[in-house]
PDB file of C-alpha atoms in Angstrom:
ATOM      1  CA  UNK A   1     -11.394 -26.048 -37.494  1.00 44.00           C
ATOM      2  CA  UNK A   2      -8.657 -28.012 -35.521  1.00 50.00           C
ATOM      3  CA  UNK A   3      -7.666 -30.977 -36.457  1.00 51.00           C
ATOM      4  CA  UNK A   4      -9.253 -34.466 -34.774  1.00 53.00           C
ATOM      5  CA  UNK A   5      -7.448 -35.639 -32.078  1.00 53.00           C
ATOM      6  CA  UNK A   6      -8.248 -39.348 -34.230  1.00 59.00           C
ATOM      7  CA  UNK A   7      -8.626 -38.859 -37.306  1.00 55.00           C
ATOM      8  CA  UNK A   8      -8.570 -41.155 -40.241  1.00 54.00           C
ATOM      9  CA  UNK A   9      -6.222 -39.130 -42.382  1.00 54.00           C
ATOM     10  CA  UNK A  10      -3.589 -39.677 -39.659  1.00 59.00           C
ATOM     11  CA  UNK A  11      -4.341 -43.098 -37.947  1.00 64.00           C
ATOM     12  CA  UNK A  12      -4.824 -44.319 -41.511  1.00 61.00           C
ATOM     13  CA  UNK A  13      -1.453 -42.796 -43.154  1.00 66.00           C
ATOM     14  CA  UNK A  14       0.484 -45.656 -44.123  1.00 79.00           C
ATOM     15  CA  UNK A  15      -0.404 -49.391 -43.880  1.00 82.00           C
ATOM     16  CA  UNK A  16       2.129 -49.530 -40.948  1.00 86.00           C
ATOM     17  CA  UNK A  17       0.326 -46.615 -39.192  1.00 84.00           C
ATOM     18  CA  UNK A  18      -2.713 -48.650 -40.410  1.00 88.00           C
ATOM     19  CA  UNK A  19      -2.323 -51.904 -38.790  1.00 89.00           C
ATOM     20  CA  UNK A  20      -0.366 -50.258 -35.683  1.00 91.00           C
ATOM     21  CA  UNK A  21      -3.843 -48.204 -34.624  1.00 91.00           C
ATOM     22  CA  UNK A  22      -5.928 -51.571 -35.614  1.00 93.00           C
ATOM     23  CA  UNK A  23      -2.895 -53.821 -33.214  1.00 93.00           C
ATOM     24  CA  UNK A  24      -4.054 -51.000 -30.496  1.00 94.00           C
ATOM     25  CA  UNK A  25      -8.093 -51.368 -30.759  1.00 94.00           C
ATOM     26  CA  UNK A  26      -7.726 -55.440 -30.345  1.00 94.00           C
ATOM     27  CA  UNK A  27      -5.437 -55.470 -27.186  1.00 96.00           C
ATOM     28  CA  UNK A  28      -8.715 -52.198 -26.061  1.00 95.00           C
ATOM     29  CA  UNK A  29     -10.704 -54.916 -26.923  1.00 94.00           C
ATOM     30  CA  UNK A  30      -9.278 -57.506 -24.953  1.00 93.00           C
ATOM     31  CA  UNK A  31      -8.922 -55.022 -22.128  1.00 95.00           C
ATOM     32  CA  UNK A  32     -12.767 -54.461 -22.316  1.00 95.00           C
ATOM     33  CA  UNK A  33     -13.400 -58.114 -21.541  1.00 93.00           C
ATOM     34  CA  UNK A  34     -10.437 -58.272 -18.685  1.00 95.00           C
ATOM     35  CA  UNK A  35     -11.669 -55.141 -16.785  1.00 96.00           C
ATOM     36  CA  UNK A  36     -15.471 -56.329 -16.799  1.00 96.00           C
ATOM     37  CA  UNK A  37     -14.636 -60.019 -16.061  1.00 94.00           C
ATOM     38  CA  UNK A  38     -12.073 -58.656 -12.909  1.00 95.00           C
ATOM     39  CA  UNK A  39     -14.313 -56.164 -11.516  1.00 96.00           C
ATOM     40  CA  UNK A  40     -17.740 -58.972 -12.009  1.00 94.00           C
ATOM     41  CA  UNK A  41     -15.295 -62.054 -10.307  1.00 92.00           C
ATOM     42  CA  UNK A  42     -13.489 -59.455  -8.182  1.00 93.00           C
ATOM     43  CA  UNK A  43     -15.773 -56.471  -6.797  1.00 96.00           C
ATOM     44  CA  UNK A  44     -19.214 -56.470  -5.399  1.00 96.00           C
ATOM     45  CA  UNK A  45     -20.145 -54.712  -8.286  1.00 97.00           C
ATOM     46  CA  UNK A  46     -23.338 -55.313 -10.743  1.00 97.00           C
ATOM     47  CA  UNK A  47     -23.549 -55.427 -14.205  1.00 97.00           C
ATOM     48  CA  UNK A  48     -25.741 -52.663 -14.525  1.00 97.00           C
ATOM     49  CA  UNK A  49     -24.325 -50.295 -12.904  1.00 97.00           C
ATOM     50  CA  UNK A  50     -21.001 -51.322 -14.907  1.00 98.00           C
ATOM     51  CA  UNK A  51     -22.480 -50.931 -17.891  1.00 98.00           C
ATOM     52  CA  UNK A  52     -23.975 -47.592 -16.729  1.00 98.00           C
ATOM     53  CA  UNK A  53     -20.800 -46.114 -15.426  1.00 98.00           C
ATOM     54  CA  UNK A  54     -19.033 -47.501 -18.517  1.00 98.00           C
ATOM     55  CA  UNK A  55     -21.279 -45.653 -20.872  1.00 98.00           C
ATOM     56  CA  UNK A  56     -20.823 -42.789 -18.612  1.00 97.00           C
ATOM     57  CA  UNK A  57     -17.046 -42.874 -18.769  1.00 97.00           C
ATOM     58  CA  UNK A  58     -16.278 -43.109 -22.393  1.00 96.00           C
ATOM     59  CA  UNK A  59     -19.224 -40.179 -22.803  1.00 95.00           C
ATOM     60  CA  UNK A  60     -17.773 -38.004 -20.819  1.00 94.00           C
ATOM     61  CA  UNK A  61     -13.809 -38.761 -22.086  1.00 93.00           C
ATOM     62  CA  UNK A  62     -15.554 -38.368 -25.584  1.00 91.00           C
ATOM     63  CA  UNK A  63     -17.199 -35.058 -24.665  1.00 89.00           C
ATOM     64  CA  UNK A  64     -13.846 -33.778 -23.956  1.00 87.00           C
ATOM     65  CA  UNK A  65     -12.119 -34.455 -26.860  1.00 82.00           C
ATOM     66  CA  UNK A  66     -14.804 -32.811 -29.218  1.00 82.00           C
ATOM     67  CA  UNK A  67     -17.230 -30.716 -27.592  1.00 74.00           C
ATOM     68  CA  UNK A  68     -15.490 -27.868 -29.272  1.00 60.00           C
ATOM     69  CA  UNK A  69     -16.228 -29.476 -32.476  1.00 61.00           C
ATOM     70  CA  UNK A  70     -19.352 -30.944 -33.952  1.00 55.00           C
ATOM     71  CA  UNK A  71     -22.539 -30.756 -32.308  1.00 57.00           C
ATOM     72  CA  UNK A  72     -23.344 -33.889 -30.684  1.00 55.00           C
ATOM     73  CA  UNK A  73     -27.519 -33.750 -31.972  1.00 59.00           C
ATOM     74  CA  UNK A  74     -24.854 -34.161 -35.730  1.00 66.00           C
ATOM     75  CA  UNK A  75     -22.789 -36.742 -34.662  1.00 81.00           C
ATOM     76  CA  UNK A  76     -22.919 -40.717 -34.316  1.00 86.00           C
ATOM     77  CA  UNK A  77     -26.811 -42.335 -35.109  1.00 92.00           C
ATOM     78  CA  UNK A  78     -29.445 -44.231 -33.349  1.00 95.00           C
ATOM     79  CA  UNK A  79     -28.472 -46.788 -34.756  1.00 96.00           C
ATOM     80  CA  UNK A  80     -24.805 -46.720 -33.920  1.00 95.00           C
ATOM     81  CA  UNK A  81     -26.282 -46.136 -29.776  1.00 97.00           C
ATOM     82  CA  UNK A  82     -28.526 -48.769 -29.478  1.00 98.00           C
ATOM     83  CA  UNK A  83     -26.066 -51.868 -31.131  1.00 97.00           C
ATOM     84  CA  UNK A  84     -23.699 -50.152 -28.279  1.00 97.00           C
ATOM     85  CA  UNK A  85     -26.378 -50.100 -26.055  1.00 98.00           C
ATOM     86  CA  UNK A  86     -27.253 -53.707 -26.777  1.00 98.00           C
ATOM     87  CA  UNK A  87     -23.724 -55.154 -27.026  1.00 97.00           C
ATOM     88  CA  UNK A  88     -21.979 -53.103 -23.618  1.00 98.00           C
ATOM     89  CA  UNK A  89     -25.583 -54.319 -21.587  1.00 98.00           C
ATOM     90  CA  UNK A  90     -25.090 -57.966 -23.036  1.00 98.00           C
ATOM     91  CA  UNK A  91     -21.737 -58.173 -22.999  1.00 97.00           C
ATOM     92  CA  UNK A  92     -21.598 -57.566 -18.920  1.00 97.00           C
ATOM     93  CA  UNK A  93     -24.293 -59.501 -17.782  1.00 97.00           C
ATOM     94  CA  UNK A  94     -23.147 -62.255 -20.023  1.00 96.00           C
ATOM     95  CA  UNK A  95     -19.822 -62.364 -17.981  1.00 95.00           C
ATOM     96  CA  UNK A  96     -21.215 -63.282 -14.745  1.00 93.00           C
ATOM     97  CA  UNK A  97     -20.785 -66.674 -15.665  1.00 91.00           C
ATOM     98  CA  UNK A  98     -18.171 -66.373 -18.399  1.00 91.00           C
ATOM     99  CA  UNK A  99     -14.682 -66.796 -18.496  1.00 87.00           C
ATOM    100  CA  UNK A 100     -12.922 -63.703 -20.229  1.00 87.00           C
ATOM    101  CA  UNK A 101     -11.562 -65.887 -23.032  1.00 82.00           C
ATOM    102  CA  UNK A 102     -14.624 -68.394 -23.189  1.00 86.00           C
ATOM    103  CA  UNK A 103     -16.921 -64.701 -23.068  1.00 89.00           C
ATOM    104  CA  UNK A 104     -13.848 -63.169 -25.717  1.00 86.00           C
ATOM    105  CA  UNK A 105     -14.217 -65.984 -28.385  1.00 84.00           C
ATOM    106  CA  UNK A 106     -18.223 -66.114 -28.409  1.00 88.00           C
ATOM    107  CA  UNK A 107     -18.290 -62.492 -28.775  1.00 91.00           C
ATOM    108  CA  UNK A 108     -15.812 -62.248 -31.544  1.00 85.00           C
ATOM    109  CA  UNK A 109     -17.058 -65.508 -33.188  1.00 84.00           C
ATOM    110  CA  UNK A 110     -20.353 -63.948 -33.320  1.00 90.00           C
ATOM    111  CA  UNK A 111     -18.616 -60.562 -34.659  1.00 89.00           C
ATOM    112  CA  UNK A 112     -17.276 -62.529 -37.441  1.00 82.00           C
ATOM    113  CA  UNK A 113     -20.574 -64.432 -38.702  1.00 84.00           C
ATOM    114  CA  UNK A 114     -22.602 -61.050 -38.756  1.00 90.00           C
ATOM    115  CA  UNK A 115     -20.069 -58.821 -40.492  1.00 86.00           C
ATOM    116  CA  UNK A 116     -19.171 -61.447 -43.130  1.00 81.00           C
ATOM    117  CA  UNK A 117     -22.256 -62.756 -43.894  1.00 85.00           C
ATOM    118  CA  UNK A 118     -23.345 -58.895 -43.739  1.00 87.00           C
ATOM    119  CA  UNK A 119     -20.611 -58.566 -46.307  1.00 78.00           C
ATOM    120  CA  UNK A 120     -21.419 -61.361 -48.627  1.00 78.00           C
ATOM    121  CA  UNK A 121     -25.160 -60.441 -48.806  1.00 83.00           C
ATOM    122  CA  UNK A 122     -23.898 -56.714 -50.018  1.00 79.00           C
ATOM    123  CA  UNK A 123     -21.878 -58.461 -52.966  1.00 77.00           C
ATOM    124  CA  UNK A 124     -18.380 -57.918 -50.883  1.00 72.00           C
ATOM    125  CA  UNK A 125     -16.305 -60.783 -52.479  1.00 69.00           C
ATOM    126  CA  UNK A 126     -14.786 -62.828 -49.672  1.00 62.00           C
ATOM    127  CA  UNK A 127     -10.710 -63.089 -49.926  1.00 66.00           C
ATOM    128  CA  UNK A 128      -9.323 -66.173 -48.377  1.00 64.00           C
ATOM    129  CA  UNK A 129      -9.055 -64.247 -44.980  1.00 60.00           C
ATOM    130  CA  UNK A 130     -12.660 -64.332 -45.174  1.00 59.00           C
ATOM    131  CA  UNK A 131     -13.350 -67.898 -45.425  1.00 69.00           C
ATOM    132  CA  UNK A 132     -10.812 -68.846 -43.045  1.00 69.00           C
ATOM    133  CA  UNK A 133     -12.589 -66.615 -40.616  1.00 60.00           C
ATOM    134  CA  UNK A 134     -15.631 -67.918 -41.088  1.00 64.00           C
ATOM    135  CA  UNK A 135     -14.239 -71.283 -40.677  1.00 73.00           C
ATOM    136  CA  UNK A 136     -12.277 -70.647 -37.357  1.00 67.00           C
ATOM    137  CA  UNK A 137     -15.336 -68.880 -36.221  1.00 62.00           C
ATOM    138  CA  UNK A 138     -17.683 -71.568 -36.760  1.00 65.00           C
ATOM    139  CA  UNK A 139     -15.288 -73.849 -35.347  1.00 71.00           C
ATOM    140  CA  UNK A 140     -15.288 -72.143 -32.381  1.00 64.00           C
ATOM    141  CA  UNK A 141     -18.496 -71.624 -31.356  1.00 59.00           C
ATOM    142  CA  UNK A 142     -19.088 -74.874 -31.954  1.00 63.00           C
ATOM    143  CA  UNK A 143     -16.088 -76.585 -29.785  1.00 65.00           C
ATOM    144  CA  UNK A 144     -18.147 -74.376 -26.648  1.00 57.00           C
ATOM    145  CA  UNK A 145     -21.234 -75.076 -27.057  1.00 52.00           C
ATOM    146  CA  UNK A 146     -21.151 -78.830 -28.280  1.00 55.00           C
ATOM    147  CA  UNK A 147     -22.137 -80.690 -24.822  1.00 53.00           C
ATOM    148  CA  UNK A 148     -19.236 -82.393 -22.846  1.00 45.00           C
ATOM    149  CA  UNK A 149     -16.483 -79.607 -24.642  1.00 46.00           C
ATOM    150  CA  UNK A 150     -16.459 -76.986 -22.148  1.00 57.00           C
ATOM    151  CA  UNK A 151     -20.271 -75.959 -22.610  1.00 70.00           C
ATOM    152  CA  UNK A 152     -20.319 -72.456 -20.854  1.00 80.00           C
ATOM    153  CA  UNK A 153     -23.934 -71.893 -19.195  1.00 89.00           C
ATOM    154  CA  UNK A 154     -26.880 -71.425 -22.227  1.00 90.00           C
ATOM    155  CA  UNK A 155     -27.998 -67.932 -21.015  1.00 95.00           C
ATOM    156  CA  UNK A 156     -24.740 -66.259 -20.709  1.00 95.00           C
ATOM    157  CA  UNK A 157     -23.695 -67.802 -24.013  1.00 93.00           C
ATOM    158  CA  UNK A 158     -26.876 -66.299 -25.268  1.00 95.00           C
ATOM    159  CA  UNK A 159     -26.926 -63.232 -24.198  1.00 97.00           C
ATOM    160  CA  UNK A 160     -22.795 -62.922 -25.625  1.00 96.00           C
ATOM    161  CA  UNK A 161     -23.752 -64.164 -28.871  1.00 95.00           C
ATOM    162  CA  UNK A 162     -26.233 -61.324 -29.241  1.00 98.00           C
ATOM    163  CA  UNK A 163     -23.851 -58.707 -27.805  1.00 97.00           C
ATOM    164  CA  UNK A 164     -21.595 -59.850 -30.468  1.00 96.00           C
ATOM    165  CA  UNK A 165     -24.527 -59.590 -33.271  1.00 96.00           C
ATOM    166  CA  UNK A 166     -24.738 -55.718 -31.431  1.00 97.00           C
ATOM    167  CA  UNK A 167     -21.344 -55.108 -32.004  1.00 94.00           C
ATOM    168  CA  UNK A 168     -21.082 -56.343 -35.485  1.00 94.00           C
ATOM    169  CA  UNK A 169     -23.781 -54.011 -36.795  1.00 95.00           C
ATOM    170  CA  UNK A 170     -21.767 -51.121 -34.499  1.00 94.00           C
ATOM    171  CA  UNK A 171     -18.830 -51.947 -36.392  1.00 91.00           C
ATOM    172  CA  UNK A 172     -20.842 -51.684 -39.718  1.00 92.00           C
ATOM    173  CA  UNK A 173     -22.258 -48.911 -38.588  1.00 92.00           C
ATOM    174  CA  UNK A 174     -18.977 -47.207 -38.193  1.00 88.00           C
ATOM    175  CA  UNK A 175     -17.437 -47.753 -41.842  1.00 84.00           C
ATOM    176  CA  UNK A 176     -19.162 -45.162 -43.091  1.00 80.00           C
ATOM    177  CA  UNK A 177     -17.612 -42.690 -40.575  1.00 80.00           C
ATOM    178  CA  UNK A 178     -16.847 -39.484 -41.829  1.00 80.00           C
ATOM    179  CA  UNK A 179     -15.910 -37.716 -38.345  1.00 86.00           C
ATOM    180  CA  UNK A 180     -14.724 -41.129 -35.849  1.00 86.00           C
ATOM    181  CA  UNK A 181     -14.531 -39.259 -32.716  1.00 85.00           C
ATOM    182  CA  UNK A 182     -17.705 -37.555 -33.267  1.00 88.00           C
ATOM    183  CA  UNK A 183     -19.933 -40.067 -34.070  1.00 91.00           C
ATOM    184  CA  UNK A 184     -17.751 -42.338 -31.264  1.00 91.00           C
ATOM    185  CA  UNK A 185     -18.971 -39.379 -28.862  1.00 92.00           C
ATOM    186  CA  UNK A 186     -22.763 -39.251 -30.204  1.00 92.00           C
ATOM    187  CA  UNK A 187     -23.444 -43.264 -29.709  1.00 95.00           C
ATOM    188  CA  UNK A 188     -21.862 -42.914 -26.200  1.00 96.00           C
ATOM    189  CA  UNK A 189     -23.800 -39.773 -25.208  1.00 94.00           C
ATOM    190  CA  UNK A 190     -27.146 -41.107 -27.068  1.00 96.00           C
ATOM    191  CA  UNK A 191     -26.549 -44.731 -24.973  1.00 97.00           C
ATOM    192  CA  UNK A 192     -25.374 -43.579 -22.018  1.00 97.00           C
ATOM    193  CA  UNK A 193     -28.812 -42.240 -20.191  1.00 97.00           C
ATOM    194  CA  UNK A 194     -30.597 -45.600 -21.429  1.00 97.00           C
ATOM    195  CA  UNK A 195     -28.407 -47.362 -19.598  1.00 97.00           C
ATOM    196  CA  UNK A 196     -28.453 -45.252 -16.616  1.00 96.00           C
ATOM    197  CA  UNK A 197     -32.043 -45.884 -17.328  1.00 95.00           C
ATOM    198  CA  UNK A 198     -31.391 -49.717 -17.051  1.00 92.00           C
ATOM    199  CA  UNK A 199     -30.800 -49.101 -12.875  1.00 94.00           C
ATOM    200  CA  UNK A 200     -34.507 -47.997 -12.022  1.00 93.00           C
ATOM    201  CA  UNK A 201     -35.043 -52.704 -12.511  1.00 91.00           C
ATOM    202  CA  UNK A 202     -32.383 -53.588 -10.379  1.00 93.00           C
ATOM    203  CA  UNK A 203     -30.994 -53.319  -7.345  1.00 93.00           C
ATOM    204  CA  UNK A 204     -27.815 -50.909  -8.054  1.00 92.00           C
ATOM    205  CA  UNK A 205     -24.709 -52.697  -6.055  1.00 95.00           C
ATOM    206  CA  UNK A 206     -20.977 -51.344  -6.306  1.00 94.00           C
ATOM    207  CA  UNK A 207     -17.995 -50.405  -4.346  1.00 96.00           C
ATOM    208  CA  UNK A 208     -14.645 -48.125  -5.395  1.00 97.00           C
ATOM    209  CA  UNK A 209     -12.424 -51.001  -6.920  1.00 97.00           C
ATOM    210  CA  UNK A 210     -15.646 -51.882  -9.171  1.00 97.00           C
ATOM    211  CA  UNK A 211     -16.580 -47.961 -10.447  1.00 98.00           C
ATOM    212  CA  UNK A 212     -12.991 -47.851 -10.739  1.00 98.00           C
ATOM    213  CA  UNK A 213     -12.327 -50.685 -13.593  1.00 98.00           C
ATOM    214  CA  UNK A 214     -15.976 -49.554 -14.880  1.00 98.00           C
ATOM    215  CA  UNK A 215     -14.050 -45.958 -15.808  1.00 98.00           C
ATOM    216  CA  UNK A 216     -11.141 -47.493 -16.933  1.00 97.00           C
ATOM    217  CA  UNK A 217     -13.348 -49.763 -19.404  1.00 97.00           C
ATOM    218  CA  UNK A 218     -15.236 -46.566 -20.165  1.00 96.00           C
ATOM    219  CA  UNK A 219     -13.262 -43.999 -20.773  1.00 95.00           C
ATOM    220  CA  UNK A 220      -9.808 -45.845 -22.274  1.00 94.00           C
ATOM    221  CA  UNK A 221     -10.743 -49.239 -23.804  1.00 95.00           C
ATOM    222  CA  UNK A 222     -13.934 -48.009 -24.577  1.00 94.00           C
ATOM    223  CA  UNK A 223     -14.332 -44.575 -25.316  1.00 91.00           C
ATOM    224  CA  UNK A 224     -10.880 -43.717 -26.858  1.00 91.00           C
ATOM    225  CA  UNK A 225     -10.379 -47.456 -28.264  1.00 92.00           C
ATOM    226  CA  UNK A 226     -13.845 -47.508 -30.018  1.00 90.00           C
ATOM    227  CA  UNK A 227     -12.876 -44.012 -31.514  1.00 89.00           C
ATOM    228  CA  UNK A 228      -9.700 -45.354 -33.448  1.00 91.00           C
ATOM    229  CA  UNK A 229     -11.741 -48.750 -34.323  1.00 90.00           C
ATOM    230  CA  UNK A 230     -14.261 -45.903 -35.996  1.00 86.00           C
ATOM    231  CA  UNK A 231     -11.403 -44.585 -37.374  1.00 87.00           C
ATOM    232  CA  UNK A 232      -9.852 -46.913 -39.231  1.00 89.00           C
ATOM    233  CA  UNK A 233     -13.113 -48.641 -39.897  1.00 87.00           C
ATOM    234  CA  UNK A 234     -12.781 -47.311 -43.657  1.00 86.00           C
ATOM    235  CA  UNK A 235      -9.572 -48.200 -44.461  1.00 86.00           C
ATOM    236  CA  UNK A 236     -10.939 -51.722 -43.550  1.00 87.00           C
ATOM    237  CA  UNK A 237     -13.193 -54.137 -46.187  1.00 83.00           C
ATOM    238  CA  UNK A 238     -15.625 -55.651 -43.729  1.00 80.00           C
ATOM    239  CA  UNK A 239     -14.274 -59.451 -44.291  1.00 77.00           C
ATOM    240  CA  UNK A 240     -11.234 -58.230 -42.917  1.00 82.00           C
ATOM    241  CA  UNK A 241     -12.470 -56.052 -39.709  1.00 83.00           C
ATOM    242  CA  UNK A 242     -14.442 -59.323 -39.116  1.00 79.00           C
ATOM    243  CA  UNK A 243     -11.416 -61.659 -39.114  1.00 80.00           C
ATOM    244  CA  UNK A 244      -8.727 -59.299 -37.554  1.00 86.00           C
ATOM    245  CA  UNK A 245     -10.993 -59.290 -34.293  1.00 84.00           C
ATOM    246  CA  UNK A 246     -10.181 -63.195 -34.268  1.00 80.00           C
ATOM    247  CA  UNK A 247      -7.350 -62.230 -32.363  1.00 83.00           C
ATOM    248  CA  UNK A 248      -8.901 -60.618 -29.618  1.00 86.00           C
ATOM    249  CA  UNK A 249      -9.861 -63.755 -27.859  1.00 83.00           C
ATOM    250  CA  UNK A 250      -6.025 -65.534 -28.153  1.00 81.00           C
ATOM    251  CA  UNK A 251      -5.529 -61.989 -26.337  1.00 87.00           C
ATOM    252  CA  UNK A 252      -8.256 -61.898 -23.722  1.00 87.00           C
ATOM    253  CA  UNK A 253      -7.178 -65.901 -22.734  1.00 84.00           C
ATOM    254  CA  UNK A 254      -3.484 -64.873 -22.048  1.00 86.00           C
ATOM    255  CA  UNK A 255      -4.619 -61.743 -20.496  1.00 90.00           C
ATOM    256  CA  UNK A 256      -7.010 -63.895 -18.396  1.00 87.00           C
ATOM    257  CA  UNK A 257      -4.418 -66.056 -16.951  1.00 85.00           C
ATOM    258  CA  UNK A 258      -2.130 -63.996 -15.907  1.00 88.00           C
ATOM    259  CA  UNK A 259      -4.071 -61.600 -14.268  1.00 87.00           C
ATOM    260  CA  UNK A 260      -7.628 -63.035 -13.417  1.00 87.00           C
ATOM    261  CA  UNK A 261      -5.799 -66.252 -12.990  1.00 84.00           C
ATOM    262  CA  UNK A 262      -8.366 -68.056 -15.501  1.00 78.00           C
ATOM    263  CA  UNK A 263      -6.973 -70.890 -17.174  1.00 60.00           C
TER     264      UNK A 263
END
């Protein structure tokens, strides 16, 4: 059997390799926020179309990587697919009214809380990083949501928090993945048709640049990025996996200033 292009053994062969790939994954996560915000701010594409194209592109890219390996009806799960869909839909609609950095802070604050609370409920003892991450997550969310302190639109903020909970569930499901690329492909292939059904509920709008940004988000920063994430997750404690994602808002904020002009 051929060695998968993205496997746990190759990505976690040493602590240096593990954290290199974790860092690349955090860059991919920040890239998703920037591509989505850029598309919704500077092109005519709507959130439903962006989401459908993003998931279709991710499914196609992952199918090309895994088509000769594990059958898709045996890879991934409906729980993972529904969590992915819930995250992607809420994520895109939330970014209509949030800056890239604000959205990322809300998203990964909610991810942090979801994963840490679940880890605690399962009996995983928190290290100092877990308590630090929880404090930062709660502090960031309170700072954003208190009246008068850069308060984002309530509906958009709520959608992004929902996206964070869904992504936290998706990440927790991935900690048990034995074949990360195949499982990620299975999740995308299940979720993409459901996202396309959502187009029936809206009046789709798109242009060439918006479609291109959605394709990049789907194939690269989502499809490949999430496959790498599923590969490294089993090597991380749930609390560590939650805490490390708090680097994403910082990366996103810098990218938002440089690439989008958002202060």
